[in-house]
């Protein structure tokens, strides 16, 4: 029975529907390897199993075929292949692609990797002409080309998914307009913030991720094909012709560098790691917010799971796994960094270990982004519950301090005065706004009846002014900016202008 290879971390359910044929322990046949010429015997079956990569690099089949077609067309243009030979090769490769996609193609472990499986199959189909395809290239530049094509596609897909996530955050701004949240530092209540300010904070983080990915793409988008094994080739190839066909913006300039270079994989893995880190902190926050202790959010039940023993439980497992899976994404980055650290130039087989790490990080982060988008859209802010305790924690103390500074009191002095007032209020179990005027007057003569126009979170939030702050007009500008950038439709007039403060559930 042909067996599908098991791939650690492979989450793509049905990439090809292909089958893989392994060789049994008997395996003593003459070498079928494309590199078998110099060998006088067969490869130990355990070595084949140990060295194969086709069980995971089969995922590069589409890129491999695309690259080979571009290479063949170039070889025909420069006269290394006749037009007829080129067309035969292209037709053969397209047939192979069809078979892989319909699940008929049988990948063979003894043919090591996706590149040799496809090439062998081509030769079986079209005979000797197929043996000309590998002219002027090596698997070293071939695998790098395939991976660059694969990562380029992955970057484009992830960027689209990240923009959808940003849209989900910005879309919250309409329904949560005017809602206040306690802002925290050290996980202690600090100052009030607008819910919309909070949503846009994540938008900014994912914007940096988007920029990093776009920047990474410029270095990914350089063609290595034609740098051959390590030194280039004496065949009169035209690398630019290949780059043009494959949409690469330039050519990797140094063949030795190219053959050994996996910077682009690591860079991409880092960018993915930052996305995972951002998602993980968000997940952690919402796990806390969904507790009975906080009760700030109600998570959409479709993204929660229950307990097999405690019937009342609605657990935030998706959030926990978004946080948990960040560990493997960080681990993959670490593995890649360690992988290349001692490699002399140029290609070394160690580099084959990059693929599973790359695929796993990509699959993991993409799944996390998609689920996060759904949860951001589906969650409910428990406004009444949040509002009921907004006056706890002296969120307005800093505003009162800044008011004193505005009256000419040095910051350190103002800090001291308000600190003492907070201590008094704590003792009396009161909010600052509940303290009688005498207490303020005793603290500082300038603290008169006007303090009552300033205290309380609803008033305190109005005092913010600085660019980038949670000031309502600043946040409104930012919301407008993001709506425009993300091409979100303007909300209905009245919803945009009328705040729906805490105290109304939504
Ligand atoms: N499977 C190999 C890899 O992933 C392809 C390149 C092999 N090159 C070689 N010279 N053995 O790196």
Short mmCIF file of C-alpha atoms and ligand atoms in Angstrom, two decimals:
data_model
loop_
_atom_site.label_atom_id
_atom_site.label_comp_id
_atom_site.label_asym_id
_atom_site.label_seq_id
_atom_site.Cartn_x
_atom_site.Cartn_y
_atom_site.Cartn_z
CA UNK A 1 0.00 0.00 0.00
CA UNK A 2 1.45 3.35 -0.94
CA UNK A 3 1.79 5.43 2.15
CA UNK A 4 1.42 9.15 2.54
CA UNK A 5 4.47 10.47 4.27
CA UNK A 6 3.88 11.81 7.72
CA UNK A 7 5.15 15.31 8.03
CA UNK A 8 5.61 16.81 11.47
CA UNK A 9 3.72 20.03 11.71
CA UNK A 10 2.02 19.60 8.37
CA UNK A 11 -1.38 21.16 8.78
CA UNK A 12 -2.23 21.48 5.12
CA UNK A 13 -4.88 18.82 4.80
CA UNK A 14 -4.79 17.90 1.14
CA UNK A 15 -1.94 19.60 -0.61
CA UNK A 16 -1.84 17.24 -3.54
CA UNK A 17 -3.57 14.03 -2.66
CA UNK A 18 -0.42 12.35 -3.97
CA UNK A 19 0.96 9.11 -2.70
CA UNK A 20 4.45 8.21 -1.66
CA UNK A 21 6.06 4.91 -2.34
CA UNK A 22 8.83 3.83 -0.02
CA UNK A 23 11.33 1.07 -0.66
CA UNK A 24 11.22 -1.97 1.58
CA UNK A 25 14.20 -3.27 3.55
CA UNK A 26 15.07 -5.68 0.71
CA UNK A 27 15.92 -2.72 -1.61
CA UNK A 28 18.92 -4.08 -3.54
CA UNK A 29 18.43 -2.76 -7.04
CA UNK A 30 20.79 -0.89 -9.35
CA UNK A 31 20.89 2.80 -8.54
CA UNK A 32 18.07 4.80 -10.11
CA UNK A 33 19.53 8.02 -8.72
CA UNK A 34 20.15 10.87 -11.12
CA UNK A 35 23.48 11.16 -9.31
CA UNK A 36 24.14 7.39 -9.41
CA UNK A 37 26.88 7.43 -12.06
CA UNK A 38 29.89 7.31 -9.80
CA UNK A 39 28.32 4.87 -7.35
CA UNK A 40 29.03 1.19 -7.59
CA UNK A 41 26.25 -0.12 -5.39
CA UNK A 42 22.95 0.68 -3.89
CA UNK A 43 22.08 3.07 -1.09
CA UNK A 44 21.22 1.58 2.28
CA UNK A 45 17.43 1.75 2.75
CA UNK A 46 17.92 3.47 6.10
CA UNK A 47 19.99 6.15 4.42
CA UNK A 48 17.26 6.74 1.88
CA UNK A 49 14.76 7.16 4.64
CA UNK A 50 17.11 9.38 6.60
CA UNK A 51 18.05 11.66 3.73
CA UNK A 52 14.79 11.95 1.84
CA UNK A 53 12.90 15.23 1.82
CA UNK A 54 10.10 14.43 -0.58
CA UNK A 55 7.74 13.64 2.28
CA UNK A 56 7.69 17.37 3.02
CA UNK A 57 9.20 19.20 0.06
CA UNK A 58 6.48 17.80 -2.22
CA UNK A 59 4.76 21.02 -1.19
CA UNK A 60 7.13 22.83 -3.55
CA UNK A 61 5.88 20.93 -6.60
CA UNK A 62 4.04 23.88 -8.20
CA UNK A 63 7.01 26.21 -7.74
CA UNK A 64 9.40 23.51 -8.97
CA UNK A 65 7.44 22.99 -12.17
CA UNK A 66 7.03 26.72 -12.71
CA UNK A 67 10.76 27.22 -12.31
CA UNK A 68 11.59 24.33 -14.62
CA UNK A 69 9.29 25.62 -17.35
CA UNK A 70 10.90 29.06 -17.16
CA UNK A 71 14.34 27.44 -17.23
CA UNK A 72 13.44 25.29 -20.28
CA UNK A 73 12.05 28.28 -22.16
CA UNK A 74 15.23 30.20 -21.46
CA UNK A 75 17.37 27.25 -22.63
CA UNK A 76 15.38 27.24 -25.88
CA UNK A 77 15.81 31.01 -26.34
CA UNK A 78 19.58 30.76 -25.99
CA UNK A 79 19.70 27.75 -28.31
CA UNK A 80 20.64 25.05 -25.81
CA UNK A 81 17.30 23.35 -26.45
CA UNK A 82 15.39 23.27 -29.72
CA UNK A 83 11.89 24.73 -29.65
CA UNK A 84 10.50 21.24 -30.12
CA UNK A 85 12.46 19.87 -27.19
CA UNK A 86 11.33 22.76 -25.04
CA UNK A 87 7.67 22.20 -25.91
CA UNK A 88 8.02 18.51 -25.10
CA UNK A 89 9.50 19.37 -21.71
CA UNK A 90 6.85 21.96 -20.95
CA UNK A 91 4.03 19.59 -21.94
CA UNK A 92 5.55 16.80 -19.83
CA UNK A 93 5.88 19.07 -16.80
CA UNK A 94 2.33 20.27 -17.16
CA UNK A 95 1.11 16.70 -17.36
CA UNK A 96 3.00 15.93 -14.16
CA UNK A 97 1.45 18.94 -12.46
CA UNK A 98 -2.00 17.68 -13.43
CA UNK A 99 -1.27 14.26 -12.02
CA UNK A 100 0.07 15.64 -8.77
CA UNK A 101 -2.97 17.84 -8.36
CA UNK A 102 -5.39 15.02 -9.07
CA UNK A 103 -3.59 12.74 -6.65
CA UNK A 104 -2.40 10.22 -9.23
CA UNK A 105 1.28 10.99 -9.01
CA UNK A 106 3.36 8.61 -6.89
CA UNK A 107 6.32 10.28 -5.20
CA UNK A 108 9.16 7.87 -4.54
CA UNK A 109 11.25 8.08 -1.43
CA UNK A 110 14.29 6.62 -3.18
CA UNK A 111 14.23 9.60 -5.53
CA UNK A 112 14.93 11.73 -2.50
CA UNK A 113 13.22 15.02 -3.15
CA UNK A 114 10.51 16.73 -5.14
CA UNK A 115 13.01 17.92 -7.75
CA UNK A 116 14.32 14.48 -8.66
CA UNK A 117 10.87 12.91 -8.52
CA UNK A 118 9.54 15.35 -11.06
CA UNK A 119 12.61 15.12 -13.27
CA UNK A 120 12.59 11.30 -13.25
CA UNK A 121 8.92 11.27 -14.14
CA UNK A 122 9.60 13.68 -17.00
CA UNK A 123 12.29 11.41 -18.40
CA UNK A 124 9.95 8.43 -18.13
CA UNK A 125 7.37 10.35 -20.14
CA UNK A 126 9.40 12.04 -22.87
CA UNK A 127 12.63 10.06 -22.87
CA UNK A 128 16.08 11.53 -23.43
CA UNK A 129 14.85 15.08 -24.02
CA UNK A 130 13.84 15.13 -20.38
CA UNK A 131 17.49 14.48 -19.51
CA UNK A 132 18.36 17.91 -20.96
CA UNK A 133 16.22 19.94 -18.56
CA UNK A 134 18.83 20.07 -15.81
CA UNK A 135 21.36 21.80 -18.11
CA UNK A 136 23.02 24.79 -16.51
CA UNK A 137 21.39 24.39 -13.13
CA UNK A 138 21.79 22.36 -9.95
CA UNK A 139 19.36 21.35 -7.26
CA UNK A 140 21.09 23.91 -5.10
CA UNK A 141 19.85 26.87 -7.09
CA UNK A 142 16.67 25.00 -7.95
CA UNK A 143 15.63 24.48 -4.33
CA UNK A 144 16.44 28.07 -3.45
CA UNK A 145 14.33 29.27 -6.39
CA UNK A 146 11.42 27.04 -5.38
CA UNK A 147 11.55 28.29 -1.82
CA UNK A 148 11.71 31.91 -2.86
CA UNK A 149 8.67 31.41 -5.08
CA UNK A 150 6.87 29.62 -2.26
CA UNK A 151 7.68 32.28 0.32
CA UNK A 152 6.70 35.04 -2.09
CA UNK A 153 3.26 33.45 -2.46
CA UNK A 154 3.05 32.90 1.29
CA UNK A 155 3.91 36.54 1.99
CA UNK A 156 1.21 37.71 -0.40
CA UNK A 157 -1.38 35.43 1.21
CA UNK A 158 -0.40 36.37 4.76
CA UNK A 159 -0.43 40.07 3.96
CA UNK A 160 -4.01 39.74 2.71
CA UNK A 161 -4.96 37.84 5.86
CA UNK A 162 -3.31 40.41 8.10
CA UNK A 163 -5.19 43.22 6.39
CA UNK A 164 -8.41 41.29 7.05
CA UNK A 165 -7.43 41.12 10.70
CA UNK A 166 -6.80 44.86 10.76
CA UNK A 167 -10.19 45.37 9.16
CA UNK A 168 -11.77 43.30 11.91
CA UNK A 169 -10.15 45.52 14.55
CA UNK A 170 -11.10 48.77 12.81
CA UNK A 171 -14.63 47.53 12.23
CA UNK A 172 -15.02 47.27 16.00
CA UNK A 173 -14.56 51.04 16.19
CA UNK A 174 -18.03 51.67 14.89
CA UNK A 175 -19.83 49.55 17.45
CA UNK A 176 -17.53 50.43 20.34
CA UNK A 177 -17.44 54.17 19.66
CA UNK A 178 -17.34 56.10 22.95
CA UNK A 179 -16.73 53.05 25.13
CA UNK A 180 -14.08 53.47 27.82
CA UNK A 181 -11.75 50.80 29.13
CA UNK A 182 -9.36 50.83 32.02
CA UNK A 183 -5.84 50.98 30.61
CA UNK A 184 -3.18 48.99 32.43
CA UNK A 185 0.52 49.09 33.08
CA UNK A 186 2.08 46.32 35.14
CA UNK A 187 -1.42 44.79 34.91
CA UNK A 188 -2.53 47.49 37.37
CA UNK A 189 -5.22 50.02 36.52
CA UNK A 190 -3.50 53.11 35.15
CA UNK A 191 -5.49 55.56 33.02
CA UNK A 192 -8.74 55.42 31.05
CA UNK A 193 -8.51 54.67 27.33
CA UNK A 194 -11.07 54.60 24.58
CA UNK A 195 -11.94 51.11 23.39
CA UNK A 196 -11.20 52.37 19.89
CA UNK A 197 -7.72 53.41 20.98
CA UNK A 198 -7.24 49.84 22.17
CA UNK A 199 -8.43 48.35 18.87
CA UNK A 200 -6.15 50.61 16.88
CA UNK A 201 -3.16 49.66 19.05
CA UNK A 202 -3.35 46.18 17.51
CA UNK A 203 -3.82 47.66 14.06
CA UNK A 204 -0.50 49.44 14.46
CA UNK A 205 1.29 46.27 15.56
CA UNK A 206 0.01 44.33 12.57
CA UNK A 207 0.88 47.26 10.32
CA UNK A 208 4.51 46.91 11.33
CA UNK A 209 4.25 43.19 10.61
CA UNK A 210 2.89 44.01 7.18
CA UNK A 211 5.75 46.41 6.53
CA UNK A 212 8.31 43.84 7.64
CA UNK A 213 6.80 41.25 5.32
CA UNK A 214 6.79 43.66 2.39
CA UNK A 215 10.42 44.50 3.08
CA UNK A 216 11.34 40.82 3.37
CA UNK A 217 9.65 40.22 0.03
CA UNK A 218 12.10 42.53 -1.74
CA UNK A 219 15.01 40.31 -0.70
CA UNK A 220 13.08 37.09 -1.35
CA UNK A 221 12.28 38.34 -4.83
CA UNK A 222 15.76 37.84 -6.29
CA UNK A 223 16.38 34.95 -8.65
CA UNK A 224 19.05 32.42 -7.68
CA UNK A 225 18.48 30.06 -10.63
CA UNK A 226 21.54 29.86 -12.87
CA UNK A 227 23.99 30.23 -10.01
CA UNK A 228 24.02 26.43 -10.37
CA UNK A 229 25.83 24.32 -7.77
CA UNK A 230 28.06 27.04 -6.33
CA UNK A 231 30.18 28.58 -9.07
CA UNK A 232 27.77 29.29 -11.90
CA UNK A 233 27.97 27.51 -15.23
CA UNK A 234 29.79 27.55 -18.56
CA UNK A 235 26.50 26.99 -20.39
CA UNK A 236 25.47 30.27 -22.07
CA UNK A 237 22.33 30.74 -19.98
CA UNK A 238 20.39 34.00 -19.67
CA UNK A 239 19.29 34.41 -16.08
CA UNK A 240 17.41 37.61 -16.75
CA UNK A 241 15.10 35.73 -19.12
CA UNK A 242 14.22 33.36 -16.28
CA UNK A 243 13.75 36.20 -13.79
CA UNK A 244 11.38 37.98 -16.18
CA UNK A 245 9.24 34.89 -16.62
CA UNK A 246 9.03 34.23 -12.89
CA UNK A 247 8.47 37.83 -11.89
CA UNK A 248 11.71 38.20 -9.93
CA UNK A 249 12.84 41.80 -9.54
CA UNK A 250 16.54 40.99 -9.85
CA UNK A 251 19.24 38.35 -9.93
CA UNK A 252 21.19 37.07 -6.96
CA UNK A 253 24.64 38.39 -7.81
CA UNK A 254 27.09 35.94 -6.28
CA UNK A 255 26.72 32.22 -6.90
CA UNK A 256 28.63 31.20 -3.77
CA UNK A 257 26.44 33.40 -1.63
CA UNK A 258 23.32 32.20 -3.40
CA UNK A 259 24.07 28.52 -2.92
CA UNK A 260 24.42 28.90 0.83
CA UNK A 261 21.94 31.68 1.49
CA UNK A 262 18.92 31.03 3.67
CA UNK A 263 18.71 34.53 5.14
CA UNK A 264 15.42 35.02 3.35
CA UNK A 265 13.91 31.99 5.07
CA UNK A 266 15.06 33.16 8.48
CA UNK A 267 13.90 36.69 7.88
CA UNK A 268 10.49 35.43 6.88
CA UNK A 269 10.41 33.11 9.89
CA UNK A 270 11.21 36.08 12.12
CA UNK A 271 8.45 38.17 10.56
CA UNK A 272 6.06 35.31 11.20
CA UNK A 273 7.32 35.10 14.76
CA UNK A 274 6.53 38.76 15.38
CA UNK A 275 2.99 38.18 14.09
CA UNK A 276 2.69 35.19 16.41
CA UNK A 277 4.03 37.25 19.33
CA UNK A 278 1.50 39.99 18.69
CA UNK A 279 -1.32 37.47 18.46
CA UNK A 280 -0.08 35.78 21.60
CA UNK A 281 -0.17 38.93 23.71
CA UNK A 282 -3.63 39.71 22.40
CA UNK A 283 -4.79 36.18 23.19
CA UNK A 284 -3.36 36.38 26.69
CA UNK A 285 -5.21 39.63 27.27
CA UNK A 286 -8.52 38.22 26.12
CA UNK A 287 -8.05 35.05 28.14
CA UNK A 288 -7.84 37.31 31.19
CA UNK A 289 -10.70 39.48 29.99
CA UNK A 290 -12.91 36.44 29.55
CA UNK A 291 -12.45 35.31 33.17
CA UNK A 292 -15.23 35.80 35.73
CA UNK A 293 -12.78 38.04 37.56
CA UNK A 294 -12.58 40.50 34.65
CA UNK A 295 -15.72 39.67 32.71
CA UNK A 296 -14.85 42.29 30.10
CA UNK A 297 -15.59 40.15 27.07
CA UNK A 298 -17.87 37.37 26.02
CA UNK A 299 -16.12 35.19 23.46
CA UNK A 300 -18.01 33.77 20.52
CA UNK A 301 -18.92 30.22 21.52
CA UNK A 302 -17.95 28.80 18.14
CA UNK A 303 -14.36 29.58 19.15
CA UNK A 304 -14.50 28.09 22.63
CA UNK A 305 -14.64 24.51 23.83
CA UNK A 306 -16.08 22.81 26.88
CA UNK A 307 -14.80 20.61 29.67
CA UNK A 308 -15.41 16.88 29.73
CA UNK A 309 -15.94 16.90 33.48
CA UNK A 310 -17.18 20.38 34.47
CA UNK A 311 -20.43 21.04 32.65
CA UNK A 312 -20.43 24.80 33.19
CA UNK A 313 -17.09 25.48 31.48
CA UNK A 314 -16.75 27.57 28.33
CA UNK A 315 -13.00 27.56 27.80
CA UNK A 316 -10.99 29.95 25.61
CA UNK A 317 -9.01 27.08 24.04
CA UNK A 318 -8.51 28.79 20.70
CA UNK A 319 -6.93 31.78 22.41
CA UNK A 320 -4.81 29.49 24.56
CA UNK A 321 -3.61 27.64 21.50
CA UNK A 322 -2.83 30.85 19.65
CA UNK A 323 -0.68 31.70 22.65
CA UNK A 324 0.66 28.14 22.90
CA UNK A 325 1.49 27.73 19.23
CA UNK A 326 3.66 30.82 19.42
CA UNK A 327 6.13 28.55 21.21
CA UNK A 328 6.60 26.37 18.14
CA UNK A 329 6.92 29.40 15.86
CA UNK A 330 9.65 30.79 18.11
CA UNK A 331 11.21 27.31 18.18
CA UNK A 332 11.22 27.12 14.40
CA UNK A 333 13.03 30.45 14.17
CA UNK A 334 15.54 29.27 16.74
CA UNK A 335 16.09 26.02 14.79
CA UNK A 336 16.72 27.92 11.58
CA UNK A 337 19.20 30.25 13.23
CA UNK A 338 21.10 27.37 14.76
CA UNK A 339 20.91 25.42 11.50
CA UNK A 340 23.07 27.84 9.52
CA UNK A 341 25.42 28.97 12.26
CA UNK A 342 28.35 26.71 11.45
CA UNK A 343 27.96 26.15 7.72
CA UNK A 344 30.94 26.88 5.49
CA UNK A 345 30.22 28.07 1.95
CA UNK A 346 28.43 26.95 -0.06
CA UNK A 347 25.51 24.47 -0.09
CA UNK A 348 25.44 21.90 2.69
CA UNK A 349 22.78 19.25 3.09
CA UNK A 350 21.93 20.65 6.52
CA UNK A 351 19.94 23.24 4.62
CA UNK A 352 17.32 20.64 3.78
CA UNK A 353 16.21 20.94 7.41
CA UNK A 354 14.86 24.43 6.72
CA UNK A 355 11.69 23.35 4.99
CA UNK A 356 9.67 21.74 7.74
CA UNK A 357 10.40 24.70 10.00
CA UNK A 358 9.35 27.11 7.26
CA UNK A 359 6.15 25.25 6.41
CA UNK A 360 5.20 24.78 10.04
CA UNK A 361 5.61 28.44 10.95
CA UNK A 362 3.67 29.52 7.88
CA UNK A 363 0.80 27.10 8.45
CA UNK A 364 0.64 27.85 12.15
CA UNK A 365 0.65 31.62 11.86
CA UNK A 366 -1.85 31.63 9.01
CA UNK A 367 -4.28 29.50 11.03
CA UNK A 368 -3.84 31.81 14.04
CA UNK A 369 -4.49 34.96 12.00
CA UNK A 370 -7.65 33.55 10.46
CA UNK A 371 -9.09 32.45 13.81
CA UNK A 372 -8.13 35.72 15.46
CA UNK A 373 -10.00 37.65 12.77
CA UNK A 374 -13.13 35.63 13.41
CA UNK A 375 -12.86 36.11 17.17
CA UNK A 376 -12.28 39.86 16.99
CA UNK A 377 -15.38 40.12 14.83
CA UNK A 378 -17.49 37.85 17.00
CA UNK A 379 -16.60 38.93 20.55
CA UNK A 380 -18.81 41.11 22.70
CA UNK A 381 -17.55 43.83 25.03
CA UNK A 382 -19.50 43.64 28.30
CA UNK A 383 -19.90 47.39 28.57
CA UNK A 384 -22.03 47.53 31.70
CA UNK A 385 -19.68 45.31 33.56
CA UNK A 386 -16.67 47.37 32.47
CA UNK A 387 -18.46 50.65 33.26
CA UNK A 388 -19.54 49.49 36.69
CA UNK A 389 -15.95 49.42 37.89
CA UNK A 390 -14.40 52.18 35.82
CA UNK A 391 -14.27 54.53 38.77
CA UNK A 392 -12.20 52.01 40.70
CA UNK A 393 -8.44 52.24 40.58
CA UNK A 394 -8.08 56.05 40.42
CA UNK A 395 -7.77 56.18 36.64
CA UNK A 396 -8.25 59.97 36.85
CA UNK A 397 -5.37 60.65 39.28
CA UNK A 398 -2.83 61.43 36.56
CA UNK A 399 -5.25 63.84 34.89
CA UNK A 400 -5.63 65.71 38.19
CA UNK A 401 -1.85 65.81 38.57
CA UNK A 402 -1.46 67.25 35.07
CA UNK A 403 -4.13 69.83 35.91
CA UNK A 404 -1.99 71.00 38.82
CA UNK A 405 1.06 71.11 36.58
CA UNK A 406 -0.98 73.29 34.25
CA UNK A 407 -1.45 75.71 37.13
CA UNK A 408 2.31 76.05 37.45
CA UNK A 409 3.11 73.45 40.09
CA UNK A 410 6.32 71.45 39.40
CA UNK A 411 5.61 67.87 38.31
CA UNK A 412 7.33 66.25 41.25
CA UNK A 413 5.39 68.41 43.70
CA UNK A 414 2.10 67.78 41.92
CA UNK A 415 2.81 64.04 41.94
CA UNK A 416 3.37 64.16 45.68
CA UNK A 417 0.19 66.14 46.36
CA UNK A 418 -2.06 63.90 44.27
CA UNK A 419 -0.40 60.80 45.71
CA UNK A 420 -1.41 61.96 49.16
CA UNK A 421 -4.94 62.71 47.98
CA UNK A 422 -5.21 59.20 46.54
CA UNK A 423 -4.00 57.77 49.85
CA UNK A 424 -6.73 59.72 51.65
CA UNK A 425 -9.37 58.56 49.18
CA UNK A 426 -8.22 54.96 49.54
CA UNK A 427 -8.50 55.25 53.28
CA UNK A 428 -12.05 56.59 52.98
CA UNK A 429 -12.85 53.98 50.30
CA UNK A 430 -13.91 56.79 47.97
CA UNK A 431 -13.22 57.83 44.42
CA UNK A 432 -11.30 61.12 44.04
CA UNK A 433 -14.45 62.83 42.78
CA UNK A 434 -16.25 61.83 45.99
CA UNK A 435 -13.80 63.65 48.26
CA UNK A 436 -15.21 66.84 49.80
CA UNK A 437 -13.83 70.19 48.62
CA UNK A 438 -12.06 70.81 51.99
CA UNK A 439 -9.84 67.82 51.36
CA UNK A 440 -8.73 69.22 48.00
CA UNK A 441 -8.27 72.70 49.47
CA UNK A 442 -6.19 71.29 52.28
CA UNK A 443 -4.01 69.48 49.77
CA UNK A 444 -3.39 72.61 47.68
CA UNK A 445 -5.07 75.99 47.55
CA UNK A 446 -5.37 75.85 43.76
CA UNK A 447 -7.50 72.70 43.98
CA UNK A 448 -10.94 74.36 44.12
CA UNK A 449 -14.44 73.39 42.85
CA UNK A 450 -13.06 73.12 39.29
CA UNK A 451 -11.58 69.71 40.11
CA UNK A 452 -15.09 68.27 39.94
CA UNK A 453 -15.28 69.23 36.25
CA UNK A 454 -12.25 67.12 35.62
CA UNK A 455 -12.52 64.06 37.82
CA UNK A 456 -14.21 60.82 36.92
CA UNK A 457 -13.12 58.80 33.90
CA UNK A 458 -15.67 60.30 31.51
CA UNK A 459 -14.30 63.78 32.17
CA UNK A 460 -10.70 62.73 32.53
CA UNK A 461 -10.63 61.22 29.05
CA UNK A 462 -11.55 64.62 27.60
CA UNK A 463 -8.40 66.19 29.07
CA UNK A 464 -5.98 64.24 26.84
CA UNK A 465 -4.45 66.27 24.04
CA UNK A 466 -1.18 64.91 22.68
CA UNK A 467 -0.74 63.35 19.25
CA UNK A 468 -1.18 59.60 19.48
CA UNK A 469 -3.00 59.83 22.81
CA UNK A 470 -6.38 58.45 23.71
CA UNK A 471 -7.92 61.96 23.31
CA UNK A 472 -11.28 61.47 21.62
CA UNK A 473 -10.45 63.79 18.70
CA UNK A 474 -7.06 62.14 18.22
CA UNK A 475 -8.64 58.70 18.20
CA UNK A 476 -11.38 59.85 15.83
CA UNK A 477 -8.70 61.03 13.40
CA UNK A 478 -6.90 57.73 13.68
CA UNK A 479 -10.09 55.78 13.10
CA UNK A 480 -10.75 57.86 9.98
CA UNK A 481 -7.19 57.25 8.80
CA UNK A 482 -7.50 53.50 9.24
CA UNK A 483 -10.90 53.35 7.61
CA UNK A 484 -9.47 55.08 4.59
CA UNK A 485 -6.32 52.98 4.50
CA UNK A 486 -8.28 49.74 4.80
CA UNK A 487 -10.98 50.99 2.43
CA UNK A 488 -13.71 50.39 4.95
CA UNK A 489 -17.03 52.03 4.24
CA UNK A 490 -17.84 55.11 6.25
CA UNK A 491 -20.25 54.31 9.06
CA UNK A 492 -23.74 55.80 8.97
CA UNK A 493 -23.54 59.49 9.95
CA UNK A 494 -25.23 59.22 13.34
CA UNK A 495 -23.25 56.21 14.48
CA UNK A 496 -20.04 57.96 13.65
CA UNK A 497 -20.76 61.04 15.67
CA UNK A 498 -22.83 59.84 18.60
CA UNK A 499 -20.85 58.03 21.21
CA UNK A 500 -22.43 54.93 22.63
CA UNK A 501 -20.94 55.04 26.07
CA UNK A 502 -20.45 52.22 28.50
CA UNK A 503 -23.66 51.19 30.13
CA UNK A 504 -25.33 50.09 26.94
CA UNK A 505 -24.57 46.48 26.15
CA UNK A 506 -23.34 45.67 22.69
N1 LIG B 1 16.51 18.30 -0.92
C1 LIG B 1 17.58 19.21 -0.98
C2 LIG B 1 17.38 20.38 -0.02
O1 LIG B 1 16.32 20.57 0.41
C3 LIG B 1 17.72 19.74 -2.36
C4 LIG B 1 19.09 20.19 -2.71
C5 LIG B 1 19.99 19.04 -2.72
N2 LIG B 1 21.28 19.35 -3.26
C6 LIG B 1 22.29 18.50 -3.15
N3 LIG B 1 23.39 18.87 -3.68
N4 LIG B 1 22.17 17.36 -2.54
O2 LIG B 1 18.27 21.11 0.29
#
